[in-house]
JSON list of C-alpha atoms in Angstrom, two decimals:
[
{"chain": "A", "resi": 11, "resn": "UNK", "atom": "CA", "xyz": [-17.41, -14.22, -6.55]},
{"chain": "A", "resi": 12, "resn": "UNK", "atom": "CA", "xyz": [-15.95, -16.34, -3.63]},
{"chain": "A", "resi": 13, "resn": "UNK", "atom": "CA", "xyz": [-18.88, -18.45, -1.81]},
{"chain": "A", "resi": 14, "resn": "UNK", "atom": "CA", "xyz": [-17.68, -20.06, 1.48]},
{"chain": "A", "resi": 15, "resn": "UNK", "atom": "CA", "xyz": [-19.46, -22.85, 2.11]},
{"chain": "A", "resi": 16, "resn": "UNK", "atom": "CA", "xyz": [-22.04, -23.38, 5.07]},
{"chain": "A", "resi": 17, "resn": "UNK", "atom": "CA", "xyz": [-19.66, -24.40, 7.65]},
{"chain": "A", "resi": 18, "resn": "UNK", "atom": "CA", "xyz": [-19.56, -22.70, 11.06]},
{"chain": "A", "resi": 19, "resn": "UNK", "atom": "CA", "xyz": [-15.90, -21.72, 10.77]},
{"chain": "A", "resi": 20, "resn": "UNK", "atom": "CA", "xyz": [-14.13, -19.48, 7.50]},
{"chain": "A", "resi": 21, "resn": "UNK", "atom": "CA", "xyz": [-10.95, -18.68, 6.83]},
{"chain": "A", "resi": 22, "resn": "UNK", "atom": "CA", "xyz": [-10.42, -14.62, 7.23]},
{"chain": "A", "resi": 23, "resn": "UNK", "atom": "CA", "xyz": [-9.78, -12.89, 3.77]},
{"chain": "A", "resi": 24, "resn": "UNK", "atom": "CA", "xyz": [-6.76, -10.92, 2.89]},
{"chain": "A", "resi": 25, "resn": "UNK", "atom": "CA", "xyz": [-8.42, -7.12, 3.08]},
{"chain": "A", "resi": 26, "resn": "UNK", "atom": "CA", "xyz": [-5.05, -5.41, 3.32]},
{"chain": "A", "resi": 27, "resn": "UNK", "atom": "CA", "xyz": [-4.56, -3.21, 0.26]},
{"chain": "A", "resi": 28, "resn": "UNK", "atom": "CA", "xyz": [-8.46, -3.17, -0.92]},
{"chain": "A", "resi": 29, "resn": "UNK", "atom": "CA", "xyz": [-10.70, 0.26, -1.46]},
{"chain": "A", "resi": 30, "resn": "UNK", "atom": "CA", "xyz": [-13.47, -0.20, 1.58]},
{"chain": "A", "resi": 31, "resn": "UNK", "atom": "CA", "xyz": [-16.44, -1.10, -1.14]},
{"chain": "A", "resi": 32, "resn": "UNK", "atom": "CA", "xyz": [-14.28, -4.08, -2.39]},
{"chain": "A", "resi": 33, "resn": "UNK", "atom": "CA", "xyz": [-13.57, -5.23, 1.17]},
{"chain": "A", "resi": 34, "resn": "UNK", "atom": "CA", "xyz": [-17.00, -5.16, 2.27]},
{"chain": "A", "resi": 35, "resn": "UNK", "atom": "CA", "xyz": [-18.06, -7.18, -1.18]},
{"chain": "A", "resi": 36, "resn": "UNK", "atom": "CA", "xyz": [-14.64, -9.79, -0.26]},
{"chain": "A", "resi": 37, "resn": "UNK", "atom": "CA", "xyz": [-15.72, -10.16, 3.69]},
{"chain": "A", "resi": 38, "resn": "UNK", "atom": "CA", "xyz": [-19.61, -10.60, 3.21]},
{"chain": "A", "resi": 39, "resn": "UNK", "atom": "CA", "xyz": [-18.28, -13.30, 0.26]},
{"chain": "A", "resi": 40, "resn": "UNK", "atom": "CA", "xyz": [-16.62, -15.15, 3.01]},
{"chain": "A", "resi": 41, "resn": "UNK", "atom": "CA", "xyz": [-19.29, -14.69, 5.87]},
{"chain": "A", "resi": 42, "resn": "UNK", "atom": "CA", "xyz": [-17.80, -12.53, 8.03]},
{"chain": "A", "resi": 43, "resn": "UNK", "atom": "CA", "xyz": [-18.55, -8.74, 8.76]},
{"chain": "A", "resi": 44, "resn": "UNK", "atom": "CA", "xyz": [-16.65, -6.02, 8.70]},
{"chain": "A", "resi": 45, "resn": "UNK", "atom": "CA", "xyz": [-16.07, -3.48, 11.83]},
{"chain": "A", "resi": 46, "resn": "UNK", "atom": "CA", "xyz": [-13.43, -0.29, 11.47]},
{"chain": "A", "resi": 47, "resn": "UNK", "atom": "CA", "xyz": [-13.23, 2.10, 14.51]},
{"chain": "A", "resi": 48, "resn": "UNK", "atom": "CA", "xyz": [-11.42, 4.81, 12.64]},
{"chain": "A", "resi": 49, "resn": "UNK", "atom": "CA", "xyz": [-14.25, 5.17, 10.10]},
{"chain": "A", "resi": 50, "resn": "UNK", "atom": "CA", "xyz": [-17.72, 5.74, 12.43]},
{"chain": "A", "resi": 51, "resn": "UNK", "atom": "CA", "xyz": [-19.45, 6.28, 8.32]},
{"chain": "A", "resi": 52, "resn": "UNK", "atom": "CA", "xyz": [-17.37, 2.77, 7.07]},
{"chain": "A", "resi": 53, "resn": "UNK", "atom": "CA", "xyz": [-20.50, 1.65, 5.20]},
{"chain": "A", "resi": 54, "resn": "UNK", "atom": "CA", "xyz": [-20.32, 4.84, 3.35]},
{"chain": "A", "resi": 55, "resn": "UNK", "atom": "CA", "xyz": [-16.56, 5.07, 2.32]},
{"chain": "A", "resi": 56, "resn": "UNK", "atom": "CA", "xyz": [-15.67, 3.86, -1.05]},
{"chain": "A", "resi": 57, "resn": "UNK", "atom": "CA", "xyz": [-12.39, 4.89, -2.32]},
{"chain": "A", "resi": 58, "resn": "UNK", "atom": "CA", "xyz": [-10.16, 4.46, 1.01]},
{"chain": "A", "resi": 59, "resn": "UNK", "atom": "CA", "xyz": [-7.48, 1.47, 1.31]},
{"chain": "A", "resi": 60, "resn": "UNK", "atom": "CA", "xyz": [-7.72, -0.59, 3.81]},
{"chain": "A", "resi": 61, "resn": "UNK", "atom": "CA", "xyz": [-4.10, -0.77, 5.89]},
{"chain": "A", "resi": 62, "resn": "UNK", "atom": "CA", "xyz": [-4.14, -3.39, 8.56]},
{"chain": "A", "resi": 63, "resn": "UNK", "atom": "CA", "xyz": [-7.07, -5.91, 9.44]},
{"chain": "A", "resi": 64, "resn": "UNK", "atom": "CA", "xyz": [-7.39, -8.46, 12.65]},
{"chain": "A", "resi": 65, "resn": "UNK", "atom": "CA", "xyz": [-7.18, -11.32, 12.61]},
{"chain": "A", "resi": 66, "resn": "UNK", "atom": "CA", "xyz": [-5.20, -11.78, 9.88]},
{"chain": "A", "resi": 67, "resn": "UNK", "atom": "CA", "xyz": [-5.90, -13.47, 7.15]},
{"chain": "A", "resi": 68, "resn": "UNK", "atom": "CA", "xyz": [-6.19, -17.53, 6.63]},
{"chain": "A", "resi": 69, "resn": "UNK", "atom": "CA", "xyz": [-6.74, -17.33, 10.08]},
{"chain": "A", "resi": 70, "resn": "UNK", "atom": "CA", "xyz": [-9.91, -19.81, 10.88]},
{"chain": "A", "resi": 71, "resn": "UNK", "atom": "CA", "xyz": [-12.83, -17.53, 13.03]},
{"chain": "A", "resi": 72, "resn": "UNK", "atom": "CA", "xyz": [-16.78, -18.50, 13.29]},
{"chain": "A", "resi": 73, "resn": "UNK", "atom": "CA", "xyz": [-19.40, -17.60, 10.48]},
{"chain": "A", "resi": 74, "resn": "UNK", "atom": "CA", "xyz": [-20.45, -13.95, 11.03]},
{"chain": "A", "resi": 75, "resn": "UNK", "atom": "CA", "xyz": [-17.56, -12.91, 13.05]},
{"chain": "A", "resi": 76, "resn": "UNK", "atom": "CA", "xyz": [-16.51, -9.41, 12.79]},
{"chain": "A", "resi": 77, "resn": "UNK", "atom": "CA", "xyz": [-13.04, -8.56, 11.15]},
{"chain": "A", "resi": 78, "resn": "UNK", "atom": "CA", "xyz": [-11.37, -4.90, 11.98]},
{"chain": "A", "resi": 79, "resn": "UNK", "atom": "CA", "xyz": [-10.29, -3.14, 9.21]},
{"chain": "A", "resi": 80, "resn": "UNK", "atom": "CA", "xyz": [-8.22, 0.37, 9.27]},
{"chain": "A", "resi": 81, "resn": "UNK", "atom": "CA", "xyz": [-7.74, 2.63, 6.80]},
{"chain": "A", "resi": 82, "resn": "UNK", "atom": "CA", "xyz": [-5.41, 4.89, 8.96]},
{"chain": "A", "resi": 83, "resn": "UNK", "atom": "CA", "xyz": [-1.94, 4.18, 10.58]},
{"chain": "A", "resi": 84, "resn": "UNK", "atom": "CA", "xyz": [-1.39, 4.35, 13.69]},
{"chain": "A", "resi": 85, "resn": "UNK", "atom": "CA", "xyz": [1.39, 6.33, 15.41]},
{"chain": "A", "resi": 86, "resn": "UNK", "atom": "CA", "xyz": [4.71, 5.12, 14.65]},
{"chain": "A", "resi": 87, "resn": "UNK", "atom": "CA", "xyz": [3.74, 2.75, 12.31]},
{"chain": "A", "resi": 88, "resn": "UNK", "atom": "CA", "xyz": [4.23, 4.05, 8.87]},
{"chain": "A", "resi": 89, "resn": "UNK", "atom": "CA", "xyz": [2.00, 6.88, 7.37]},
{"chain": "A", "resi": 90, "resn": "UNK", "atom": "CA", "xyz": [3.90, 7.23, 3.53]},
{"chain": "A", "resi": 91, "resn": "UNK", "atom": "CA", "xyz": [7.13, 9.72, 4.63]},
{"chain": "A", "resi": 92, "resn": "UNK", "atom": "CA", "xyz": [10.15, 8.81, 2.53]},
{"chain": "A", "resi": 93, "resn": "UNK", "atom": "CA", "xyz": [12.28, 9.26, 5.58]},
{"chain": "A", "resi": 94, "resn": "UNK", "atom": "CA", "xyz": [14.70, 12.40, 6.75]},
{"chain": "A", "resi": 95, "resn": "UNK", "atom": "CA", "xyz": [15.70, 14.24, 3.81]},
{"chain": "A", "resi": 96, "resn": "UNK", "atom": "CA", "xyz": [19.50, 15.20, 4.60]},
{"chain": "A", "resi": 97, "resn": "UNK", "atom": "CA", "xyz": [22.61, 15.89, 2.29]},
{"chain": "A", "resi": 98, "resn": "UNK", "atom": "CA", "xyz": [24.15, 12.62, 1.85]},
{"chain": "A", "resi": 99, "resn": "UNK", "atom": "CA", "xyz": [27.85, 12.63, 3.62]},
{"chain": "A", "resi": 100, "resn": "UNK", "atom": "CA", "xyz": [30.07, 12.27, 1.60]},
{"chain": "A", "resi": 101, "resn": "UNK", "atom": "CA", "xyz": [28.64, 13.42, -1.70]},
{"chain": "A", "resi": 102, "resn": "UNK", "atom": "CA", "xyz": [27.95, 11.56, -4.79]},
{"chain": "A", "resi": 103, "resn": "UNK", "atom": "CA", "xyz": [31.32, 12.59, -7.04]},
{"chain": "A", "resi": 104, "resn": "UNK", "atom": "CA", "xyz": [30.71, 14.80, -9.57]},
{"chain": "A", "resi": 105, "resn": "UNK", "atom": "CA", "xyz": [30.01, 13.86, -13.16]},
{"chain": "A", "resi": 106, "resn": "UNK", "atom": "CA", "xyz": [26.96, 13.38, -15.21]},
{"chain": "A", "resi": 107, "resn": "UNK", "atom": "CA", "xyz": [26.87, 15.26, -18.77]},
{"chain": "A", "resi": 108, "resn": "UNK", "atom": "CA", "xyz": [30.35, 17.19, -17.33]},
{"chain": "A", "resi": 109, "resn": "UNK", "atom": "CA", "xyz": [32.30, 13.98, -18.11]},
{"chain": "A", "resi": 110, "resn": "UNK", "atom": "CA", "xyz": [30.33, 13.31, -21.07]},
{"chain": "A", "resi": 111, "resn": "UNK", "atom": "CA", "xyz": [31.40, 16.77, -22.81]},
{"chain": "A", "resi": 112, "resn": "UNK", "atom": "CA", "xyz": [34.92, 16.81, -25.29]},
{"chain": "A", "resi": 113, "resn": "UNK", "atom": "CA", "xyz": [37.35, 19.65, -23.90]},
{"chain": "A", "resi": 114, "resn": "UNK", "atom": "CA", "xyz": [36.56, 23.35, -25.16]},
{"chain": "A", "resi": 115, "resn": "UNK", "atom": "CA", "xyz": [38.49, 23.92, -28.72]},
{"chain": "A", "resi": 116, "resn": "UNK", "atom": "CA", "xyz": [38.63, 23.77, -32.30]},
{"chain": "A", "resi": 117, "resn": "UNK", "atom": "CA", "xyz": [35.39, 22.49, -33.52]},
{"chain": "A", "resi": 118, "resn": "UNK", "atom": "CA", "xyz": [36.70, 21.10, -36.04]},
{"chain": "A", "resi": 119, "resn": "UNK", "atom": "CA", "xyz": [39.93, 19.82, -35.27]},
{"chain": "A", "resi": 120, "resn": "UNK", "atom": "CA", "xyz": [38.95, 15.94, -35.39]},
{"chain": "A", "resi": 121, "resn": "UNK", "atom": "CA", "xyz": [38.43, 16.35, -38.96]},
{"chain": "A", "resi": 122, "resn": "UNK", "atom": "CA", "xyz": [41.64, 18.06, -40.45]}
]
């Protein structure tokens, strides 16, 4: 476990990406608390992933200052789609096990 030192400035740990009971454990490590105003029952979640923070991190903020965490994202800014799911113009060509396949005819005609 990280322990910051006792000075009366830490550097702000990378919470981006963590499950909310491992970014509480990672922000308390480096003196600083932990605020999220999408989650009024934060000190209850476990299992969601943290998705943006401020400030960043490395950047240097007093002892016991409070970092915002969210586990949502906003509008506009991301939320998982995979994008408009359109037929591609032009198509891909044709192909696959089609070209793989010998023309129709005598089975055996390789072998006489």
């Amino acid at each position: 476990m990280h322990r910051t030192p006792n000075t009366p400035e830490v550097r702000v740990p990378k919470l981006v990406g963590l499950m909310a009971m491992d970014a509480r454990e990672r922000a308390r490590a480096h003196g600083v608390l932990l605020g999220a105003p999408d989650r009024p029952e934060f000190q209850l979640s476990v299992v969601d992933y943290v998705v943006r923070q401020y400030p960043p991190p490395g950047v240097a903020i007093p002892r016991g200052a409070v970092v915002t965490v969210w586990f949502d994202f906003g509008e506009g800014e991301g939320g998982g789609g995979a994008g408009v799911r359109e037929p591609r113009v032009p198509k891909p060509p044709r192909g696959g096990l089609e070209r793989e396949l010998d023309r129709p005819g005598d089975a055996f005609e390789v072998t006489r």
